[in-house]
Short mmCIF file of C-alpha atoms in Angstrom, two decimals:
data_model
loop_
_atom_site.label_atom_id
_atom_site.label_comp_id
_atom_site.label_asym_id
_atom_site.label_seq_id
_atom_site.Cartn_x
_atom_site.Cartn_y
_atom_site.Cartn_z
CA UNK A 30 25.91 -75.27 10.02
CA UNK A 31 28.80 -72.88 9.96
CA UNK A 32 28.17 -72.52 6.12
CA UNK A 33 24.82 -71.33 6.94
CA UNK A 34 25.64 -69.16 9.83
CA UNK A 35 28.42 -67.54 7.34
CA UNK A 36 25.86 -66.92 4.54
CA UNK A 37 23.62 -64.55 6.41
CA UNK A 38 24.72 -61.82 6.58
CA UNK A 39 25.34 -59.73 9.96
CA UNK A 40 22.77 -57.28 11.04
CA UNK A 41 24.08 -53.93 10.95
CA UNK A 42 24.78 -51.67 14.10
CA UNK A 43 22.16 -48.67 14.61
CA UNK A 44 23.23 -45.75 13.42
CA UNK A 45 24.39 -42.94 16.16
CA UNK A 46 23.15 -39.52 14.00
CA UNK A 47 24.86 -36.77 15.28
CA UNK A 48 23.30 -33.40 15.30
CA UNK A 49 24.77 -30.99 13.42
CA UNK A 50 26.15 -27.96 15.36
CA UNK A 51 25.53 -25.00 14.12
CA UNK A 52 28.38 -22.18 16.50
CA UNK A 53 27.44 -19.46 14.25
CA UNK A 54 23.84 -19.45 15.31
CA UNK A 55 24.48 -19.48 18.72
CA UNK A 56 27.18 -16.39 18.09
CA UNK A 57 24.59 -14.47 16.17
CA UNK A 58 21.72 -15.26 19.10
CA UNK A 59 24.24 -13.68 21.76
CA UNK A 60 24.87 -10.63 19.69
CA UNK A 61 21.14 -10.09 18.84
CA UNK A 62 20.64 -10.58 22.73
CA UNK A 63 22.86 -7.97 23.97
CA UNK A 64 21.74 -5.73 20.93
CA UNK A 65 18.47 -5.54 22.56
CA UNK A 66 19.63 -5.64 26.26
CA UNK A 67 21.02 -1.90 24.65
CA UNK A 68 18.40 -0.93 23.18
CA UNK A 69 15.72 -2.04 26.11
CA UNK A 70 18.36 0.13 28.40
CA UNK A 71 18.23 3.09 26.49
CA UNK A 72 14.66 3.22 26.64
CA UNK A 73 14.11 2.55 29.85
CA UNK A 74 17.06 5.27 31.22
CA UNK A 75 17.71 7.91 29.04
CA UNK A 76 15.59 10.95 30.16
CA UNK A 77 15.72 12.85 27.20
CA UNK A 78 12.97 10.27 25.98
CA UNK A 79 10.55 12.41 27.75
CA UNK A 80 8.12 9.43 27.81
CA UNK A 81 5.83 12.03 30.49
CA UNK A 82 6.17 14.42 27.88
CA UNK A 83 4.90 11.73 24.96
CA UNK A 84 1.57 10.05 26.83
CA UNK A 85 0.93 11.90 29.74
CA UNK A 86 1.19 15.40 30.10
CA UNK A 87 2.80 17.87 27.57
CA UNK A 88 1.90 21.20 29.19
CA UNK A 89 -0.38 22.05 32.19
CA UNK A 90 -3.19 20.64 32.25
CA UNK A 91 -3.06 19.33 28.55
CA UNK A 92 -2.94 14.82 27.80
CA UNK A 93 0.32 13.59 26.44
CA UNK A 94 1.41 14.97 23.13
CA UNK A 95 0.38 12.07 21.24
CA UNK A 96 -3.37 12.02 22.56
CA UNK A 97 -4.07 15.85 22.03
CA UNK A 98 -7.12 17.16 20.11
CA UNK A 99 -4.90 18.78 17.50
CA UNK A 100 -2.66 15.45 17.11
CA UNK A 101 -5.63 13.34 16.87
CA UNK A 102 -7.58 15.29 14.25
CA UNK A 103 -4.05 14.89 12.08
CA UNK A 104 -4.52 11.39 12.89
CA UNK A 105 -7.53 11.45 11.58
CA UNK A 106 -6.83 13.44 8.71
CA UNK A 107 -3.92 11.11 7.56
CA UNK A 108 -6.45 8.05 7.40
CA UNK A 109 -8.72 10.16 5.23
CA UNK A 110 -5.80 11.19 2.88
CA UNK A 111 -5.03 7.58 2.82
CA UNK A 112 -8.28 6.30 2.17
CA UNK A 113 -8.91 9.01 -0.55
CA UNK A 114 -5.77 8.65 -2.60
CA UNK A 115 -5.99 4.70 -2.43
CA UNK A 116 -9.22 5.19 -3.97
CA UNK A 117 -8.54 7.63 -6.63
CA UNK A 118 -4.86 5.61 -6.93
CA UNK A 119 -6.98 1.97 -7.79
CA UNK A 120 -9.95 2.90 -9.48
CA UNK A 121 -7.55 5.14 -11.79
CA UNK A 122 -5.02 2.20 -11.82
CA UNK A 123 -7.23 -0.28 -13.65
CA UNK A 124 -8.37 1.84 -16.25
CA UNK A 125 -5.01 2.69 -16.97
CA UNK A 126 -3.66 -1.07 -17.07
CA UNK A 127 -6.41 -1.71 -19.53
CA UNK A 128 -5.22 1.00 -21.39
CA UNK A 129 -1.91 -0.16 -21.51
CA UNK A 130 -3.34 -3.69 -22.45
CA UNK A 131 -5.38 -2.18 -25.38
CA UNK A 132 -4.55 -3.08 -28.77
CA UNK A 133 -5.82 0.60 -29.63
CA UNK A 134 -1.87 2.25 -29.80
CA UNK A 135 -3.27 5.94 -29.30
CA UNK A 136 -4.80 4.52 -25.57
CA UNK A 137 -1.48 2.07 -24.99
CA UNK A 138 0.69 5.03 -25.31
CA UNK A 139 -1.43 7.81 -23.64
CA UNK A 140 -0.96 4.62 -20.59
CA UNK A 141 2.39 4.49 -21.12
CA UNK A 142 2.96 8.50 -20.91
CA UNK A 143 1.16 8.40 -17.67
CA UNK A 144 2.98 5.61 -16.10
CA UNK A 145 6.07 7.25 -17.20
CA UNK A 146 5.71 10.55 -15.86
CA UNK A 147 4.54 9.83 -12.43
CA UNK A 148 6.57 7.28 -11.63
CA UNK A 149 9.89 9.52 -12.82
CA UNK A 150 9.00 12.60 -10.28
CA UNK A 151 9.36 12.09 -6.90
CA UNK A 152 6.00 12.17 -4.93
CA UNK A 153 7.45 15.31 -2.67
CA UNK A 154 7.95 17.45 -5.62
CA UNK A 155 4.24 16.75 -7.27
CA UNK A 156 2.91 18.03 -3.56
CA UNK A 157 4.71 20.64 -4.32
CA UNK A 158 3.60 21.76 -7.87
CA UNK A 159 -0.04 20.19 -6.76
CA UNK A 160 0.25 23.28 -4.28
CA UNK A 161 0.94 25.84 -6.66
CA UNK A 162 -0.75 25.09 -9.44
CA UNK A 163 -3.93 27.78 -8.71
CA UNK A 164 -0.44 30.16 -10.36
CA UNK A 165 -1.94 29.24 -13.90
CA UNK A 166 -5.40 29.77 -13.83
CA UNK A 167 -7.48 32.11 -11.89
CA UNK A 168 -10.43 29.96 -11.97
CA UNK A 169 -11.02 25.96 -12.57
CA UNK A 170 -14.66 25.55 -14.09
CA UNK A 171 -16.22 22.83 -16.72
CA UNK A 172 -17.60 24.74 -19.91
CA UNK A 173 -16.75 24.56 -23.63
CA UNK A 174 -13.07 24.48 -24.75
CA UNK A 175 -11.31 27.45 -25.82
CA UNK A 176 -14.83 29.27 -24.45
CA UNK A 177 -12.34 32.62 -24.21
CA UNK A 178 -11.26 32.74 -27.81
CA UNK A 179 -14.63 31.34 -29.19
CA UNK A 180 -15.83 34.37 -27.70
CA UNK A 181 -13.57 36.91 -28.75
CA UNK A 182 -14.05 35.36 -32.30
CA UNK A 183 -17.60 36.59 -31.86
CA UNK A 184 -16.78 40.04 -30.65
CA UNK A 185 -18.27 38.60 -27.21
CA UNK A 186 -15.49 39.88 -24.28
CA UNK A 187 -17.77 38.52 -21.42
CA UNK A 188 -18.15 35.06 -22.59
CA UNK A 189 -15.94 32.51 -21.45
CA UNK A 190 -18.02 29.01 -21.96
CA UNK A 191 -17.76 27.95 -18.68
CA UNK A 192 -21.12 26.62 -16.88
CA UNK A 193 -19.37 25.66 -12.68
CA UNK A 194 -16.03 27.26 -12.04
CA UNK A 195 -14.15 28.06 -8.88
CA UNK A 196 -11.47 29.78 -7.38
CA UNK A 197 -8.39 27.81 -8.28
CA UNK A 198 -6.74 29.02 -5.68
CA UNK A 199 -9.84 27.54 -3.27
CA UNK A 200 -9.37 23.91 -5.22
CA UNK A 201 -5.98 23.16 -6.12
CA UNK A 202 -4.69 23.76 -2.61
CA UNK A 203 -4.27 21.96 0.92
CA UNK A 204 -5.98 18.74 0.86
CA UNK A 205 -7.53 18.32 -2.47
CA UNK A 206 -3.69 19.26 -3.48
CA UNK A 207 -2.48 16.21 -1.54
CA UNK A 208 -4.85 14.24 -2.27
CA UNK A 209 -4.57 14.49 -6.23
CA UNK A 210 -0.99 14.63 -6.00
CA UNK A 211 -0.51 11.14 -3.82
CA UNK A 212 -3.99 9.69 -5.62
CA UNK A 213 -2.53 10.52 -9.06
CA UNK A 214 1.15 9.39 -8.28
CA UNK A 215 -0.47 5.76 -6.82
CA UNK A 216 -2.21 5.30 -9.93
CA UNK A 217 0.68 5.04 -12.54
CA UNK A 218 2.07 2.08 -9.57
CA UNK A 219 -1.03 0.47 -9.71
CA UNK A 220 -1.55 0.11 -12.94
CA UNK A 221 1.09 -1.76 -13.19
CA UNK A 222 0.64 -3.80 -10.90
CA UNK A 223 -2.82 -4.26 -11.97
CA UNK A 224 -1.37 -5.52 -15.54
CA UNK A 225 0.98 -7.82 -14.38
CA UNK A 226 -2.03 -9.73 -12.32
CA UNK A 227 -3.44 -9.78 -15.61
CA UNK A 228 -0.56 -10.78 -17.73
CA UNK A 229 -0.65 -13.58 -15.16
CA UNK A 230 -3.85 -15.44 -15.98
CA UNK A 231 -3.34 -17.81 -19.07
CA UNK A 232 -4.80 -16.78 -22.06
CA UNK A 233 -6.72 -19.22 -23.00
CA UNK A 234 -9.29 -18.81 -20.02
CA UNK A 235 -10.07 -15.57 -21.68
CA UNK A 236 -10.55 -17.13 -25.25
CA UNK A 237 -12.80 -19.90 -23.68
CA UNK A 238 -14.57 -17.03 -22.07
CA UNK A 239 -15.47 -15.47 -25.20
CA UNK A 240 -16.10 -18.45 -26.75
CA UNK A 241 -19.31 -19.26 -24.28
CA UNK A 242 -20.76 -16.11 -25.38
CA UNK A 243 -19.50 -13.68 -22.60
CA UNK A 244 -18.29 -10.06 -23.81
CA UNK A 245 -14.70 -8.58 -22.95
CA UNK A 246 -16.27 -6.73 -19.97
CA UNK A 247 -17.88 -9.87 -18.23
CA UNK A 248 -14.12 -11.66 -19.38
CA UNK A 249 -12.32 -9.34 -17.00
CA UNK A 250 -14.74 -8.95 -14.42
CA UNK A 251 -15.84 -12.99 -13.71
CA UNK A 252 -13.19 -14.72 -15.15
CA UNK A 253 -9.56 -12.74 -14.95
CA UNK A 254 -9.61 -9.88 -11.89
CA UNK A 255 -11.05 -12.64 -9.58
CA UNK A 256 -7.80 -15.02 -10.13
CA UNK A 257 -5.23 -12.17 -10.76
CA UNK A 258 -6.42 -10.85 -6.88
CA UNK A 259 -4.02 -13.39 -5.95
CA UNK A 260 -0.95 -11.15 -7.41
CA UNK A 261 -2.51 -8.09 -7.11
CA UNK A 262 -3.62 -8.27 -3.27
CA UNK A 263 0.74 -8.68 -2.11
CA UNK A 264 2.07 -5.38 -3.63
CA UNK A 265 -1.38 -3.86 -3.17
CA UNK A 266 -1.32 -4.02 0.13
CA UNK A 267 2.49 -2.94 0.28
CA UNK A 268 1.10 0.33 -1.66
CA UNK A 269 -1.29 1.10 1.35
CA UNK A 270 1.10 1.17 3.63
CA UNK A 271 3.76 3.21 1.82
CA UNK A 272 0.82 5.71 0.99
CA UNK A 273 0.56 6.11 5.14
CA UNK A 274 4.50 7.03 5.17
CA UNK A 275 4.12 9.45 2.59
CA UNK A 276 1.04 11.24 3.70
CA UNK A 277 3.77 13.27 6.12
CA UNK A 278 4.69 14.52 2.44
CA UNK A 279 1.86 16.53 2.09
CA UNK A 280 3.17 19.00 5.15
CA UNK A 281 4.62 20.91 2.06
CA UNK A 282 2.08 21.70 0.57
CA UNK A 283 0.96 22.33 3.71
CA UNK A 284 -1.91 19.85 4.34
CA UNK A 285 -2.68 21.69 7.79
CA UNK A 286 -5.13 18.45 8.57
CA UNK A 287 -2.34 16.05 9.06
CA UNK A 288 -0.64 14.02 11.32
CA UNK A 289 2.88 14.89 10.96
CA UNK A 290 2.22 18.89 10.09
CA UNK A 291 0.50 19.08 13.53
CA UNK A 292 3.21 17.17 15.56
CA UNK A 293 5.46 19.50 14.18
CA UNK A 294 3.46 22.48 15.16
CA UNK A 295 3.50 21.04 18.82
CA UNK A 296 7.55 20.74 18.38
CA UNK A 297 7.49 24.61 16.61
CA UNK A 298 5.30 26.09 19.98
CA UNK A 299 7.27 23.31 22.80
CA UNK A 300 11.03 23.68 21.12
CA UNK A 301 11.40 20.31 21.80
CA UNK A 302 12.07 18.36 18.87
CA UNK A 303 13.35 14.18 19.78
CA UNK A 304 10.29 13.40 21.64
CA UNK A 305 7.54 14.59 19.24
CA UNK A 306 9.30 12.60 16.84
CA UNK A 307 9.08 9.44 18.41
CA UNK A 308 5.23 10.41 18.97
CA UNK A 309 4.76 10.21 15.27
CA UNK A 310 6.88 6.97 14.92
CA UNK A 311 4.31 5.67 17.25
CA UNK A 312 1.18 6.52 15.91
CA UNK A 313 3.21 5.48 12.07
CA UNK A 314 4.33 1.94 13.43
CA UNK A 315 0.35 1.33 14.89
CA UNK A 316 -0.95 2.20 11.40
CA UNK A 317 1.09 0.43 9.36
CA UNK A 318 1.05 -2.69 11.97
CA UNK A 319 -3.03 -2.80 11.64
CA UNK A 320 -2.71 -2.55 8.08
CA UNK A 321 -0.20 -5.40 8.01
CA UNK A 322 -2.58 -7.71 10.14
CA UNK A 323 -5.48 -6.97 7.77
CA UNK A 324 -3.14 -7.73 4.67
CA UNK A 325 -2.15 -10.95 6.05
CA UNK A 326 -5.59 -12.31 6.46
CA UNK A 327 -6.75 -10.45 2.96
CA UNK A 328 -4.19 -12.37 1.24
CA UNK A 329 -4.57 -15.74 3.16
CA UNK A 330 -8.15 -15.29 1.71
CA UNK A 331 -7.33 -14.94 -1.73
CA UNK A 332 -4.60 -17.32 -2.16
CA UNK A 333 -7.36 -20.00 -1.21
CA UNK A 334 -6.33 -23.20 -4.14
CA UNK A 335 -3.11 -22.59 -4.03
CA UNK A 336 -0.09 -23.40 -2.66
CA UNK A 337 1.44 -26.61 -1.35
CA UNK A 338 -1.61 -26.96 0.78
CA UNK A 339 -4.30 -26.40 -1.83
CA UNK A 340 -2.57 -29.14 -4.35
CA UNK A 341 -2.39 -31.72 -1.12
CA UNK A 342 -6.33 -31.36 -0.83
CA UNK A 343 -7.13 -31.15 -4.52
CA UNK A 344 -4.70 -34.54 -5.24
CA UNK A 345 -6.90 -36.28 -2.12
CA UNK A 346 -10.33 -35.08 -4.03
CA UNK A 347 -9.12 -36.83 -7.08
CA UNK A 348 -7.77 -39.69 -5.00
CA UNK A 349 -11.96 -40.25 -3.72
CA UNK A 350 -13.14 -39.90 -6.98
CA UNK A 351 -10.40 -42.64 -8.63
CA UNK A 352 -11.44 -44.92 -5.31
CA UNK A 353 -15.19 -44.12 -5.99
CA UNK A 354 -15.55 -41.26 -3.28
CA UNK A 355 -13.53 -42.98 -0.76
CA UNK A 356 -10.32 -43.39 0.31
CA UNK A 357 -8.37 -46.98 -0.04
CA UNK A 358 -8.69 -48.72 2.91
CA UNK A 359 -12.03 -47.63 4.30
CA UNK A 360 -14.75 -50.27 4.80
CA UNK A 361 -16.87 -50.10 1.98
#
């Protein structure tokens, strides 16, 4: 009996986990805290906020600084810019990542030129020269090339070959200058972004693609940009919200119809500087936080299949097809 008690072996005490303690957390939680107590107290008791001066009443009679007619068509005005470059910045974008993608070297390296150049100068100096560029031509117009000297080979002074023109210094100024300088400089960023979405789709979709008949056209439009949307929506969206920042870069061209060039008109006529600032970080941080909300869902949308999530469904779907179409342990 006391052989058999000895052979079985004693049943082992529970274990007693202890939770690891983590000091540091709690340390950095208590600065964090009294970071923000500041910053809550500065708000709420510094005058020189002017928060009166920000929502409510700026002058006599006239709404808060941030809700003013002027202020609000700026607002508007900003949107529009952003809207318009974006546009001009994608559409452009994917012609030029095809370029680059070419096997043509001529349109690879007319790609690569553009890339090159507008991503080496800064977007505040192309405002800039976007601005002055009506100092080379007197008028912009479509026509025949050379039209001047093919008519003075002729003997014919008057003819310049032109059939539209217009004042250059009408076009390439305020916000058509803006406009093609920010639309223009987005571009050479999205193409490549655009390529690497691409790049990112195996190859060998494309070559089974062309091998059911479809041409290179119907390749990239039904069977690659649908599935590189899942790399290209991320920095995409990161683009759109940059381009809002750097609208306020178009003030030197000037861009009169602008948020940040009419803030700092109100600043220019009030002399008061700190709180007309924070009226633009305001209106800035409720762009760029709608924008962020409408990313997040854009991208949940196009990530659909994939991820941890996607692979958990996909292995149950071939589970129900191994079992049959149901799962083991259901009634039959």
């Amino acid at each position: 009996m006391s052989d058999e008690s000895t052979s079985v072996r004693a049943r082992p005490e529970a274990i007693k986990a202890v939770p690891v303690r983590h000091p540091a957390r709690w340390v950095g939680l208590g600065v964090i805290a009294i970071l923000v107590a500041m910053f809550v107290h500065l708000l709420v008791t510094n005058d020189r906020f002017r928060w009166s001066f920000i929502f409510l009443e700026y002058q006599d009679g006239k709404r808060g600084v941030m809700f003013t007619e002027p202020v609000l068509e700026g607002l508007r005005g900003t949107i529009l810019l952003t809207i318009s470059s974006m546009a001009i910045g994608i559409l452009l974008g994917i012609v030029i990542a095809i370029m680059r993608l070419s096997e043509n070297k001529i349109l690879s390296s007319v790609a690569f030129v553009y890339t090159w150049f507008f991503r080496a100068v800064p977007r505040l100096v192309l405002a800039v020269l976007f601005g002055n560029l009506n100092i080379l031509w007197e008028r912009i117009g479509f026509g025949l090339p050379f039209g001047t000297q093919i008519g003075q080979l002729f003997g014919l002074d008057n003819f310049d070959g032109q059939f539209y023109s217009i004042k250059a210094s009408d076009l390439l100024a305020g916000f058509v200058a803006g406009m093609l300088a920010l639309g223009l400089s987005e571009a050479a960023y999205m193409a490549e972004i655009v390529r690497a979405g691409i790049q990112s789709i195996d190859e060998g979709q494309s070559e089974a693609a062309v091998a059911l008949g479809m041409s290179r056209g119907q390749v990239l439009r039904r069977v690659v940009l649908p599935q590189a949307m899942r790399v290209i929506v991320p920095p995409t969206g990161n683009e759109i919200i940059a381009m809002v920042k750097d609208t306020s870069l178009v003030a030197f061209v000037p861009v009169t119809f602008e948020l940040w060039f009419q803030l700092q008109q109100v600043s220019a006529r009030t002399f008061v500087v700190l709180p007309v600032i924070v009226a633009a970080l305001i209106w800035y941080l409720i762009l760029c936080t709608v924008l962020m909300v409408a990313q997040f869902f854009v991208e949940r949308h196009f990530s659909k299949g994939y991820g941890a999530a996607a692979k958990a469904k996909q292995r149950l779907r071939d589970i129900q097809v191994e079992q049959g179409g149901r799962i083991t342990g259901e009634a039959p």
